[in-house]
Tab-separated table of C-alpha atoms and ligand atoms in Angstrom:
chain	number	residue	atom	x	y	z
U	1	UNK	CA	27.344	-22.933	-4.562
U	2	UNK	CA	25.485	-23.945	-1.949
U	3	UNK	CA	24.409	-28.001	-2.667
U	4	UNK	CA	21.084	-28.065	-1.406
U	5	UNK	CA	17.853	-26.813	-3.240
U	6	UNK	CA	15.751	-24.267	-1.529
U	7	UNK	CA	12.302	-24.750	-2.434
U	8	UNK	CA	11.606	-20.887	-1.774
U	9	UNK	CA	14.286	-18.681	-1.885
U	10	UNK	CA	12.972	-14.492	-0.579
U	11	UNK	CA	14.461	-11.835	-0.470
U	12	UNK	CA	14.031	-8.719	2.031
U	13	UNK	CA	12.864	-9.316	4.681
U	14	UNK	CA	10.184	-7.022	5.949
U	15	UNK	CA	7.170	-7.748	6.614
U	16	UNK	CA	6.424	-8.918	3.538
U	17	UNK	CA	9.782	-10.990	2.864
U	18	UNK	CA	8.817	-12.661	6.489
U	19	UNK	CA	4.413	-12.946	6.462
U	20	UNK	CA	5.889	-14.783	2.561
U	21	UNK	CA	8.413	-17.008	4.504
U	22	UNK	CA	6.106	-18.143	6.575
U	23	UNK	CA	3.298	-19.455	5.847
U	24	UNK	CA	5.635	-21.820	2.903
U	25	UNK	CA	7.303	-23.002	5.420
U	26	UNK	CA	4.235	-23.746	7.573
U	27	UNK	CA	3.050	-25.517	4.960
U	28	UNK	CA	6.843	-28.195	5.232
U	29	UNK	CA	8.918	-25.811	1.837
U	30	UNK	CA	12.293	-25.360	2.595
U	31	UNK	CA	12.376	-21.857	2.399
U	32	UNK	CA	15.550	-18.827	2.375
U	33	UNK	CA	15.379	-15.691	2.656
U	34	UNK	CA	18.124	-13.661	1.462
U	35	UNK	CA	18.446	-9.518	3.079
U	36	UNK	CA	20.637	-6.532	1.989
U	37	UNK	CA	20.810	-5.239	6.118
U	38	UNK	CA	21.958	-6.171	8.813
U	39	UNK	CA	20.173	-7.822	11.859
U	40	UNK	CA	20.901	-4.686	13.812
U	41	UNK	CA	19.544	-2.312	11.289
U	42	UNK	CA	15.971	-4.328	9.978
U	43	UNK	CA	13.410	-2.447	9.920
U	44	UNK	CA	15.152	0.920	11.036
U	45	UNK	CA	14.087	2.798	8.448
U	46	UNK	CA	10.668	4.226	10.592
U	47	UNK	CA	9.579	4.088	14.306
U	48	UNK	CA	5.851	3.415	13.948
U	49	UNK	CA	3.328	1.757	11.496
U	50	UNK	CA	-0.224	0.959	11.865
U	51	UNK	CA	-2.646	-1.983	11.319
U	52	UNK	CA	-6.072	-2.519	11.794
U	53	UNK	CA	-6.668	-4.596	14.863
U	54	UNK	CA	-8.843	-7.105	12.997
U	55	UNK	CA	-5.735	-7.175	10.520
U	56	UNK	CA	-4.166	-9.481	12.938
U	57	UNK	CA	-6.437	-12.438	12.619
U	58	UNK	CA	-7.452	-12.183	9.167
U	59	UNK	CA	-3.758	-12.589	8.121
U	60	UNK	CA	-2.539	-14.746	11.619
U	61	UNK	CA	0.175	-11.677	12.787
U	62	UNK	CA	1.440	-12.188	15.573
U	63	UNK	CA	-0.947	-10.046	18.108
U	64	UNK	CA	1.251	-7.374	20.180
U	65	UNK	CA	-0.405	-6.207	23.470
U	66	UNK	CA	0.863	-2.554	25.433
U	67	UNK	CA	3.767	-3.834	27.574
U	68	UNK	CA	4.985	-5.006	24.886
U	69	UNK	CA	8.668	-4.478	23.106
U	70	UNK	CA	6.595	-3.635	19.544
U	71	UNK	CA	3.242	-2.497	20.800
U	72	UNK	CA	2.814	1.636	21.082
U	73	UNK	CA	-0.769	2.961	21.039
U	74	UNK	CA	-4.094	1.725	20.191
U	75	UNK	CA	-6.810	4.164	19.734
U	76	UNK	CA	-10.346	3.396	17.973
U	77	UNK	CA	-11.827	6.969	16.559
U	78	UNK	CA	-11.147	8.308	12.674
U	79	UNK	CA	-11.800	11.186	11.383
U	80	UNK	CA	-11.875	12.816	8.043
U	81	UNK	CA	-12.985	15.872	7.955
U	82	UNK	CA	-13.428	18.770	5.497
U	83	UNK	CA	-10.364	21.150	4.480
U	84	UNK	CA	-12.627	23.749	6.432
U	85	UNK	CA	-12.893	21.057	8.961
U	86	UNK	CA	-16.261	19.652	9.216
U	87	UNK	CA	-18.477	17.673	8.469
U	88	UNK	CA	-17.003	14.308	10.361
U	89	UNK	CA	-16.903	11.279	9.437
U	90	UNK	CA	-16.136	8.279	11.909
U	91	UNK	CA	-14.797	5.142	10.047
U	92	UNK	CA	-15.214	2.331	13.085
U	93	UNK	CA	-12.508	0.072	13.590
U	94	UNK	CA	-9.672	0.540	16.344
U	95	UNK	CA	-5.883	1.504	14.857
U	96	UNK	CA	-2.899	0.112	15.913
U	97	UNK	CA	0.886	1.646	15.864
U	98	UNK	CA	3.677	-0.663	16.409
U	99	UNK	CA	8.114	0.210	16.516
U	100	UNK	CA	8.635	-1.469	13.021
U	101	UNK	CA	11.643	-2.779	13.391
U	102	UNK	CA	10.929	-4.078	17.016
U	103	UNK	CA	7.899	-5.884	15.189
U	104	UNK	CA	9.744	-7.128	12.155
U	105	UNK	CA	11.868	-9.283	14.144
U	106	UNK	CA	9.318	-10.825	16.081
U	107	UNK	CA	8.315	-12.449	11.936
U	108	UNK	CA	11.568	-13.226	11.795
U	109	UNK	CA	11.176	-15.266	15.243
U	110	UNK	CA	8.174	-16.058	14.222
U	111	UNK	CA	9.017	-17.726	10.027
U	112	UNK	CA	12.686	-18.749	11.922
U	113	UNK	CA	10.263	-20.742	14.553
U	114	UNK	CA	8.271	-22.421	11.857
U	115	UNK	CA	11.441	-23.473	9.293
U	116	UNK	CA	12.629	-20.045	6.849
U	117	UNK	CA	16.262	-19.656	6.956
U	118	UNK	CA	18.090	-16.106	7.176
U	119	UNK	CA	20.621	-14.784	6.538
U	120	UNK	CA	21.485	-10.809	7.291
U	121	UNK	CA	23.900	-8.271	4.701
U	122	UNK	CA	23.149	-10.515	1.831
U	123	UNK	CA	22.390	-8.039	-1.031
U	124	UNK	CA	20.283	-10.238	-4.080
U	125	UNK	CA	23.103	-9.224	-7.211
U	126	UNK	CA	21.060	-11.352	-10.207
U	127	UNK	CA	19.802	-14.840	-10.671
U	128	UNK	CA	21.201	-17.956	-11.526
U	129	UNK	CA	18.906	-18.939	-15.499
U	130	UNK	CA	19.374	-22.697	-16.913
U	131	UNK	CA	17.331	-22.998	-20.241
U	132	UNK	CA	16.202	-19.119	-19.733
U	133	UNK	CA	13.956	-19.873	-16.790
U	134	UNK	CA	15.586	-18.381	-13.323
U	135	UNK	CA	16.423	-21.415	-11.050
U	136	UNK	CA	18.255	-19.494	-8.736
U	137	UNK	CA	20.331	-16.325	-6.828
U	138	UNK	CA	23.323	-14.868	-6.949
U	139	UNK	CA	23.529	-12.410	-3.768
U	140	UNK	CA	26.422	-11.247	-0.987
U	141	UNK	CA	29.432	-10.841	-3.194
U	142	UNK	CA	29.248	-14.104	-5.966
U	143	UNK	CA	27.032	-16.537	-3.226
U	144	UNK	CA	24.615	-18.716	-5.387
U	145	UNK	CA	21.786	-20.445	-4.074
U	146	UNK	CA	19.588	-22.629	-6.390
U	147	UNK	CA	15.890	-22.775	-5.752
U	148	UNK	CA	12.507	-23.633	-7.165
U	149	UNK	CA	10.634	-20.461	-6.989
U	150	UNK	CA	12.537	-16.701	-6.241
U	151	UNK	CA	9.843	-14.268	-4.833
U	152	UNK	CA	10.974	-10.885	-4.458
U	153	UNK	CA	9.808	-8.360	-1.422
U	154	UNK	CA	13.058	-6.448	-1.334
U	155	UNK	CA	10.041	-2.252	-1.839
U	156	UNK	CA	11.179	0.073	-3.423
U	157	UNK	CA	14.519	-0.951	-4.811
U	158	UNK	CA	12.156	-3.727	-6.541
U	159	UNK	CA	16.126	-4.993	-7.345
U	160	UNK	CA	15.106	-8.511	-8.923
U	161	UNK	CA	12.178	-7.104	-10.520
U	162	UNK	CA	14.875	-5.439	-12.371
U	163	UNK	CA	17.154	-6.955	-13.439
U	164	UNK	CA	13.853	-9.447	-14.837
U	165	UNK	CA	15.012	-9.600	-18.432
U	166	UNK	CA	12.349	-7.612	-20.805
U	167	UNK	CA	10.240	-10.651	-21.936
U	168	UNK	CA	9.807	-12.984	-18.878
U	169	UNK	CA	6.743	-11.536	-18.562
U	170	UNK	CA	6.938	-9.396	-15.253
U	171	UNK	CA	7.452	-5.440	-15.281
U	172	UNK	CA	11.038	-4.932	-13.976
U	173	UNK	CA	9.857	-0.746	-14.030
U	174	UNK	CA	11.683	1.247	-12.218
U	175	UNK	CA	9.325	3.170	-9.354
U	176	UNK	CA	10.312	6.401	-9.952
U	177	UNK	CA	10.153	9.338	-8.214
U	178	UNK	CA	6.790	10.033	-9.667
U	179	UNK	CA	5.392	6.952	-9.089
U	180	UNK	CA	5.890	7.548	-5.154
U	181	UNK	CA	3.878	9.373	-1.568
U	182	UNK	CA	6.178	11.358	-0.455
U	183	UNK	CA	5.158	11.187	3.281
U	184	UNK	CA	6.422	13.390	6.506
U	185	UNK	CA	5.399	12.096	9.795
U	186	UNK	CA	6.055	15.389	12.668
U	187	UNK	CA	6.593	14.201	16.363
U	188	UNK	CA	5.201	16.449	18.284
U	189	UNK	CA	4.674	17.204	21.759
U	190	UNK	CA	1.242	19.035	22.598
U	191	UNK	CA	1.710	21.872	24.807
U	192	UNK	CA	-1.874	21.910	26.434
U	193	UNK	CA	-3.087	19.109	27.762
U	194	UNK	CA	-6.684	19.668	26.721
U	195	UNK	CA	-4.936	18.774	23.333
U	196	UNK	CA	-3.924	15.560	23.404
U	197	UNK	CA	-5.580	13.095	21.016
U	198	UNK	CA	-6.746	10.483	21.447
U	199	UNK	CA	-7.791	9.913	17.811
U	200	UNK	CA	-7.095	10.554	14.251
U	201	UNK	CA	-8.669	12.844	12.343
U	202	UNK	CA	-7.984	13.137	8.885
U	203	UNK	CA	-7.845	15.884	6.146
U	204	UNK	CA	-8.100	14.095	2.934
U	205	UNK	CA	-7.852	18.246	0.256
U	206	UNK	CA	-4.641	18.910	2.005
U	207	UNK	CA	-2.854	15.203	2.079
U	208	UNK	CA	-2.606	15.323	6.421
U	209	UNK	CA	-3.696	13.645	9.352
U	210	UNK	CA	-3.208	13.224	13.629
U	211	UNK	CA	-2.952	10.711	15.275
U	212	UNK	CA	-1.516	9.398	18.837
U	213	UNK	CA	1.915	8.297	19.395
U	214	UNK	CA	3.558	6.345	21.390
U	215	UNK	CA	3.800	8.955	24.137
U	216	UNK	CA	0.071	10.214	25.321
U	217	UNK	CA	1.496	13.441	25.212
U	218	UNK	CA	2.842	13.900	22.442
U	219	UNK	CA	1.057	12.478	17.996
U	220	UNK	CA	1.881	12.238	14.891
U	221	UNK	CA	1.011	15.556	12.270
U	222	UNK	CA	1.186	13.667	9.509
U	223	UNK	CA	1.433	14.303	5.432
U	224	UNK	CA	1.369	12.477	2.161
U	225	UNK	CA	2.115	14.254	-0.749
U	226	UNK	CA	2.872	13.468	-4.150
U	227	UNK	CA	6.059	14.546	-6.348
U	228	UNK	CA	8.606	15.429	-3.842
U	229	UNK	CA	8.701	16.686	-0.504
U	230	UNK	CA	9.367	20.242	-1.280
U	231	UNK	CA	6.198	20.285	-2.886
U	232	UNK	CA	4.547	18.161	0.318
U	233	UNK	CA	5.366	20.528	2.884
U	234	UNK	CA	4.196	23.402	0.739
U	235	UNK	CA	0.863	21.804	1.182
U	236	UNK	CA	1.765	21.811	5.330
U	237	UNK	CA	2.484	24.940	5.450
U	238	UNK	CA	-1.129	25.965	3.508
U	239	UNK	CA	-2.630	23.286	6.213
U	240	UNK	CA	-1.291	24.533	9.006
U	241	UNK	CA	-2.203	28.242	7.553
U	242	UNK	CA	-5.873	26.637	7.339
U	243	UNK	CA	-6.289	24.467	10.076
U	244	UNK	CA	-6.237	24.727	13.132
U	245	UNK	CA	-3.603	22.755	15.178
U	246	UNK	CA	-3.138	22.781	18.529
U	247	UNK	CA	0.120	24.544	20.171
U	248	UNK	CA	3.060	22.050	19.478
U	249	UNK	CA	6.406	21.404	19.815
U	250	UNK	CA	7.868	19.380	17.645
U	251	UNK	CA	9.820	16.747	18.654
U	252	UNK	CA	10.865	14.898	15.395
U	253	UNK	CA	10.761	14.525	11.766
U	254	UNK	CA	10.554	11.613	9.795
U	255	UNK	CA	10.637	10.866	6.213
U	256	UNK	CA	10.173	8.466	3.697
U	257	UNK	CA	8.275	7.037	0.525
U	258	UNK	CA	6.022	4.466	-0.836
U	259	UNK	CA	4.623	2.969	-4.279
U	260	UNK	CA	2.419	4.814	-5.637
U	261	UNK	CA	1.479	4.003	-9.037
U	262	UNK	CA	0.209	0.424	-10.818
U	263	UNK	CA	0.709	-3.128	-10.029
U	264	UNK	CA	2.779	-4.679	-12.377
U	265	UNK	CA	0.270	-5.689	-14.457
U	266	UNK	CA	1.193	-9.802	-14.082
U	267	UNK	CA	2.964	-11.150	-10.953
U	268	UNK	CA	4.611	-14.167	-11.775
U	269	UNK	CA	7.158	-15.400	-14.245
U	270	UNK	CA	8.062	-18.818	-14.561
U	271	UNK	CA	9.768	-19.736	-10.793
U	272	UNK	CA	9.335	-16.182	-10.470
U	273	UNK	CA	6.819	-14.226	-7.952
U	274	UNK	CA	6.615	-9.880	-7.196
U	275	UNK	CA	5.103	-9.018	-4.084
U	276	UNK	CA	4.941	-5.951	-1.331
U	277	UNK	CA	6.167	-2.933	-2.038
U	278	UNK	CA	8.319	-3.706	-5.368
U	279	UNK	CA	4.461	-4.894	-6.462
U	280	UNK	CA	3.625	-1.445	-5.835
U	281	UNK	CA	0.738	-3.186	-3.866
U	282	UNK	CA	-0.137	0.207	-1.779
U	283	UNK	CA	-3.612	1.182	-0.878
U	284	UNK	CA	-4.735	4.068	-3.316
U	285	UNK	CA	-5.918	5.921	-0.837
U	286	UNK	CA	-3.252	6.849	1.357
U	287	UNK	CA	0.310	4.386	0.207
U	288	UNK	CA	-0.214	2.069	3.194
U	289	UNK	CA	0.707	-1.191	2.151
U	290	UNK	CA	1.377	-3.905	5.586
U	291	UNK	CA	-1.706	-6.123	4.644
U	292	UNK	CA	-2.903	-5.131	1.301
U	293	UNK	CA	0.451	-6.953	0.317
U	294	UNK	CA	-0.786	-10.210	2.338
U	295	UNK	CA	-3.701	-9.982	0.906
U	296	UNK	CA	-1.878	-11.003	-2.258
U	297	UNK	CA	0.376	-13.413	-0.593
U	298	UNK	CA	-2.333	-15.418	1.071
U	299	UNK	CA	-3.298	-16.157	-2.510
U	300	UNK	CA	0.390	-15.956	-3.507
U	301	UNK	CA	0.909	-18.857	-0.739
U	302	UNK	CA	-1.456	-21.156	-1.524
U	303	UNK	CA	-1.325	-21.086	-5.391
U	304	UNK	CA	2.895	-21.515	-4.951
U	305	UNK	CA	1.345	-24.492	-2.778
U	306	UNK	CA	-0.394	-26.518	-5.257
U	307	UNK	CA	2.076	-25.799	-7.903
U	308	UNK	CA	5.132	-27.012	-5.366
U	309	UNK	CA	3.156	-30.129	-5.017
U	310	UNK	CA	2.204	-30.817	-8.661
U	311	UNK	CA	6.334	-29.964	-9.809
U	312	UNK	CA	5.588	-27.540	-12.449
U	313	UNK	CA	5.682	-23.719	-10.713
U	314	UNK	CA	5.303	-22.582	-14.366
U	315	UNK	CA	4.373	-19.027	-15.213
U	316	UNK	CA	1.280	-20.679	-16.478
U	317	UNK	CA	0.472	-23.225	-12.969
U	318	UNK	CA	1.494	-19.068	-11.090
U	319	UNK	CA	-0.824	-17.757	-13.266
U	320	UNK	CA	-3.653	-17.499	-11.462
U	321	UNK	CA	-2.519	-15.070	-7.874
U	322	UNK	CA	-2.686	-13.268	-10.760
U	323	UNK	CA	-6.537	-13.751	-11.651
U	324	UNK	CA	-8.005	-14.195	-7.771
U	325	UNK	CA	-5.640	-10.847	-6.704
U	326	UNK	CA	-7.637	-9.087	-9.072
U	327	UNK	CA	-10.718	-10.054	-7.898
U	328	UNK	CA	-9.911	-10.073	-4.238
U	329	UNK	CA	-8.856	-6.501	-3.981
U	330	UNK	CA	-6.915	-5.553	-7.294
U	331	UNK	CA	-10.068	-4.372	-9.218
U	332	UNK	CA	-11.247	-2.044	-6.639
U	333	UNK	CA	-7.991	-0.938	-5.948
U	334	UNK	CA	-8.001	0.123	-9.810
U	335	UNK	CA	-12.093	1.617	-9.161
U	336	UNK	CA	-10.805	4.373	-6.503
U	337	UNK	CA	-7.013	4.912	-7.352
U	338	UNK	CA	-8.918	5.875	-10.928
U	339	UNK	CA	-11.207	8.021	-8.507
U	340	UNK	CA	-8.918	9.664	-6.489
U	341	UNK	CA	-6.776	11.211	-9.877
U	342	UNK	CA	-9.498	12.954	-11.113
U	343	UNK	CA	-11.544	13.995	-7.943
U	344	UNK	CA	-8.310	15.780	-5.819
U	345	UNK	CA	-8.109	18.437	-8.959
U	346	UNK	CA	-11.739	20.064	-7.422
U	347	UNK	CA	-10.916	23.520	-5.407
U	348	UNK	CA	-10.206	23.437	-1.959
U	349	UNK	CA	-15.003	24.790	-2.193
U	350	UNK	CA	-15.900	21.828	-4.085
U	351	UNK	CA	-13.755	19.528	-1.387
U	352	UNK	CA	-16.079	20.895	0.951
U	353	UNK	CA	-19.333	20.140	-0.316
U	354	UNK	CA	-17.731	16.910	-1.704
U	355	UNK	CA	-17.946	16.678	2.414
U	356	UNK	CA	-20.896	17.816	2.700
U	357	UNK	CA	-22.906	16.329	0.492
U	358	UNK	CA	-21.573	12.396	0.997
U	359	UNK	CA	-20.327	13.396	-2.630
U	360	UNK	CA	-16.794	10.315	-2.407
U	361	UNK	CA	-16.138	11.656	0.743
U	362	UNK	CA	-19.091	9.659	2.594
U	363	UNK	CA	-18.424	7.996	5.831
U	364	UNK	CA	-19.511	4.734	2.692
U	365	UNK	CA	-16.991	5.283	0.312
U	366	UNK	CA	-13.508	6.477	3.314
U	367	UNK	CA	-14.487	3.296	5.208
U	368	UNK	CA	-14.164	0.665	2.205
U	369	UNK	CA	-10.713	2.643	0.596
U	370	UNK	CA	-9.576	1.736	3.581
U	371	UNK	CA	-10.846	-0.969	4.400
U	372	UNK	CA	-9.938	-2.632	0.631
U	373	UNK	CA	-13.261	-4.110	-0.812
U	374	UNK	CA	-15.752	-3.095	-3.071
U	375	UNK	CA	-17.338	0.310	-2.368
U	376	UNK	CA	-21.222	-1.730	-2.703
U	377	UNK	CA	-23.620	1.167	-4.486
U	378	UNK	CA	-27.492	0.962	-4.121
U	379	UNK	CA	-29.563	2.577	-6.989
U	380	UNK	CA	-30.364	4.590	-3.865
U	381	UNK	CA	-26.602	6.323	-3.744
U	382	UNK	CA	-25.741	6.824	-7.003
U	383	UNK	CA	-29.522	8.988	-7.467
U	384	UNK	CA	-28.030	11.142	-3.920
U	385	UNK	CA	-25.254	12.002	-5.669
U	386	UNK	CA	-26.352	12.269	-8.478
U	387	UNK	CA	-29.083	14.955	-6.642
U	388	UNK	CA	-25.317	16.213	-5.067
U	389	UNK	CA	-23.772	16.838	-7.593
U	390	UNK	CA	-26.670	19.237	-10.329
U	391	UNK	CA	-27.473	20.847	-7.227
U	392	UNK	CA	-23.973	21.544	-6.829
U	393	UNK	CA	-24.093	22.959	-10.167
U	394	UNK	CA	-27.513	24.875	-10.406
U	395	UNK	CA	-25.900	26.627	-6.978
U	396	UNK	CA	-22.369	27.637	-8.249
U	397	UNK	CA	-20.015	24.795	-5.542
U	398	UNK	CA	-19.458	23.612	-8.545
U	399	UNK	CA	-17.703	23.843	-11.496
U	400	UNK	CA	-18.340	21.811	-14.899
U	401	UNK	CA	-14.851	21.382	-14.844
U	402	UNK	CA	-14.531	20.003	-12.353
U	403	UNK	CA	-17.398	17.384	-12.303
U	404	UNK	CA	-16.281	16.583	-16.156
U	405	UNK	CA	-13.002	15.097	-14.326
U	406	UNK	CA	-15.493	13.488	-11.510
U	407	UNK	CA	-17.478	11.741	-13.749
U	408	UNK	CA	-14.311	10.772	-15.785
U	409	UNK	CA	-12.819	9.669	-12.620
U	410	UNK	CA	-15.611	6.976	-11.579
U	411	UNK	CA	-15.983	6.192	-15.756
U	412	UNK	CA	-12.574	5.148	-15.863
U	413	UNK	CA	-12.682	3.836	-12.388
U	414	UNK	CA	-15.424	1.522	-13.899
U	415	UNK	CA	-14.006	0.482	-17.262
U	416	UNK	CA	-10.082	-0.517	-15.309
U	417	UNK	CA	-12.331	-2.472	-12.232
U	418	UNK	CA	-14.146	-4.558	-14.860
U	419	UNK	CA	-11.034	-4.712	-17.263
U	420	UNK	CA	-9.160	-6.755	-13.883
U	421	UNK	CA	-12.210	-7.885	-12.872
U	422	UNK	CA	-12.128	-9.745	-16.688
U	423	UNK	CA	-8.266	-10.366	-16.154
U	424	UNK	CA	-6.954	-13.234	-18.567
U	425	UNK	CA	-7.185	-17.357	-16.984
U	426	UNK	CA	-4.925	-18.215	-18.932
U	427	UNK	CA	-0.759	-16.038	-20.123
U	428	UNK	CA	-2.503	-16.714	-23.872
U	429	UNK	CA	-5.023	-13.296	-24.529
U	430	UNK	CA	-2.248	-11.464	-21.314
U	431	UNK	CA	-1.280	-9.263	-24.770
U	432	UNK	CA	-4.252	-7.590	-25.473
U	433	UNK	CA	-5.070	-7.331	-22.171
U	434	UNK	CA	-2.403	-5.268	-21.618
U	435	UNK	CA	-2.797	-3.152	-24.863
U	436	UNK	CA	-6.489	-1.985	-23.534
U	437	UNK	CA	-5.084	-1.498	-20.072
U	438	UNK	CA	-2.354	0.717	-20.840
U	439	UNK	CA	-5.261	2.768	-22.829
U	440	UNK	CA	-6.719	3.157	-19.694
U	441	UNK	CA	-3.860	3.792	-17.450
U	442	UNK	CA	-3.426	6.479	-20.395
U	443	UNK	CA	-6.612	8.553	-19.198
U	444	UNK	CA	-6.130	7.970	-16.054
U	445	UNK	CA	-2.383	10.138	-15.451
U	446	UNK	CA	-1.187	10.307	-12.372
U	447	UNK	CA	-1.641	12.007	-9.365
U	448	UNK	CA	-1.605	16.404	-9.410
R	272	FAD	C1	6.414	7.220	6.763
R	272	FAD	C2	5.413	5.633	6.403
R	272	FAD	C3	4.849	5.893	7.390
R	272	FAD	C4	3.944	4.621	7.216
R	272	FAD	N1	3.081	3.828	7.521
R	272	FAD	C5	2.346	2.744	7.440
R	272	FAD	C6	2.249	2.560	8.289
R	272	FAD	O1	1.233	2.895	9.125
R	272	FAD	N2	0.085	1.248	8.043
R	272	FAD	C7	0.978	0.786	7.048
R	272	FAD	O2	0.304	-0.691	6.500
R	272	FAD	N3	1.420	0.943	5.852
R	272	FAD	C8	2.510	2.277	5.813
R	272	FAD	N4	3.711	2.380	5.045
R	272	FAD	C9	3.634	1.816	3.514
R	272	FAD	C10	4.591	0.072	4.904
R	272	FAD	O3	5.842	1.376	5.225
R	272	FAD	C11	5.504	-0.193	3.687
R	272	FAD	O4	4.412	-0.654	2.181
R	272	FAD	C12	5.253	-1.377	3.214
R	272	FAD	O5	6.863	-1.324	5.312
R	272	FAD	C13	6.456	-2.841	2.562
R	272	FAD	O6	6.461	-3.443	2.757
R	272	FAD	P1	7.808	-4.499	1.723
R	272	FAD	O7	8.307	-5.643	3.317
R	272	FAD	O8	7.123	-5.357	0.713
R	272	FAD	O9	8.937	-3.887	1.800
R	272	FAD	P2	10.299	-2.668	2.912
R	272	FAD	O10	9.400	-2.298	4.115
R	272	FAD	O11	10.880	-1.441	2.140
R	272	FAD	O12	11.730	-3.441	2.583
R	272	FAD	C14	12.215	-4.560	1.643
R	272	FAD	C15	12.806	-5.598	2.379
R	272	FAD	O13	13.618	-5.717	1.220
R	272	FAD	C16	15.218	-5.005	1.628
R	272	FAD	N5	15.876	-5.668	0.332
R	272	FAD	C17	15.920	-4.601	-0.271
R	272	FAD	N6	16.696	-3.991	-1.130
R	272	FAD	C18	17.583	-5.522	-0.835
R	272	FAD	C19	18.236	-7.202	-1.906
R	272	FAD	N7	19.020	-6.553	-3.132
R	272	FAD	N8	18.458	-7.620	-1.884
R	272	FAD	C20	17.505	-8.294	-0.186
R	272	FAD	N9	17.260	-7.073	0.321
R	272	FAD	C21	17.120	-6.660	0.067
R	272	FAD	C22	15.553	-4.332	2.612
R	272	FAD	O14	16.407	-3.972	3.164
R	272	FAD	C23	14.545	-4.754	3.366
R	272	FAD	O15	14.268	-5.008	4.476
R	272	FAD	C24	4.589	3.582	5.406
R	272	FAD	C25	5.597	4.611	4.602
R	272	FAD	C26	6.118	5.450	5.093
R	272	FAD	C27	6.967	5.678	4.336
């Protein structure tokens, strides 16, 4: 065992781990990151990922520009369209496409410059406990590290969270195949110059989108669906039949999964925090998780800083992370997850009607689910939606069953939101809070 005792050991050196490491190292703490992969293979599971340009300042992320190794492309206009490709809703804001491996390398470098130590080819294996509390990790073939706090940023594998004892305070569930979003990205080249894409367009009914890629003559056509890659391919085939895509030639296919399930109810145990995909912090509308995890990590670094200064990193001392995360983002994500889980049951024509009448698929709602904060519904919005629904029923463009599901989604979403905003301020009342949360999630069910 190394003699040194770290303040923080982080498992996983990708976007979440590197972000947490840099912020804690900047505060002067002794930080070590252990990563299963080699430095050369780290982050290579995906080529491109997107970040909204405004998020760079919001999270103090390293900025990249055209010509940099990490930069791939930028685009400004994002549209969301109906199943018959009508009523496009425009979302504002520039999106930056970056090469994931290169950007993670840059984040690792910045964290190292801030003082964090990184060890690659170093998989987490188990915890070290003292009096039943985590005090370090075993990794890389039996090596040991002592640490005041261990942070799991190991992605969907949830390497350390899965090893927690049942009563440690953080759920140790597996992110099962049914809890994932299966994403297939087709990198294509357009056959005709007039079709080159300078903006993105999404079709929520098919869970598909088309967006620019690094090749100015090409694009990425993506689909993300629950259940399996096969199911995603079935929907894609229907999408290609229904929507008139410009002629293209396929250059390559990339596949990956992202968590699509609720977060563990608590992110903290004694001397322990879970974050990133390991904590299912992905956006409920599209499964993206790089910056939505950072919302929790900004809070976590502030609370951990306070706890380390006070010499108390118990579950109680870290609990504030749960409360503040739910207030800032978690409660709103629950609302969106519940509404979307029910709304996807609508038929193609009903989706078309929602787009036409700005019900759920309005620019306001879409902007809000993309950015994260609450959908602030005015009385005017509610009356507008109610009027659209009533008129849809009378004209038979909406069925009673779909209406019932939609109302159920909005009602459950509101109940969940209020319940998460009422998260207990200390662990004392946690068990009864969990019982009610379990009831509500059981009613929401899984995405069809
Ligand atoms: C096809 C696709 C496209 C996506 N596009 C976007 C996008 O455009 N924008 C966006 O925000 N999100 C996107 N996402 C989601 C995004 O990729 C994830 O939410 C995000 O990368 C999660 O980061 P993370 O650091 O938490 O986990 P990961 O990136 O999974 O990193 C976890 C790290 O932990 C390491 N690790 C695992 N087990 C161990 C262990 N036992 N010991 C030590 N280390 C371990 C892994 O090797 C890995 O390096 C996409 C996902 C997919 C599948």
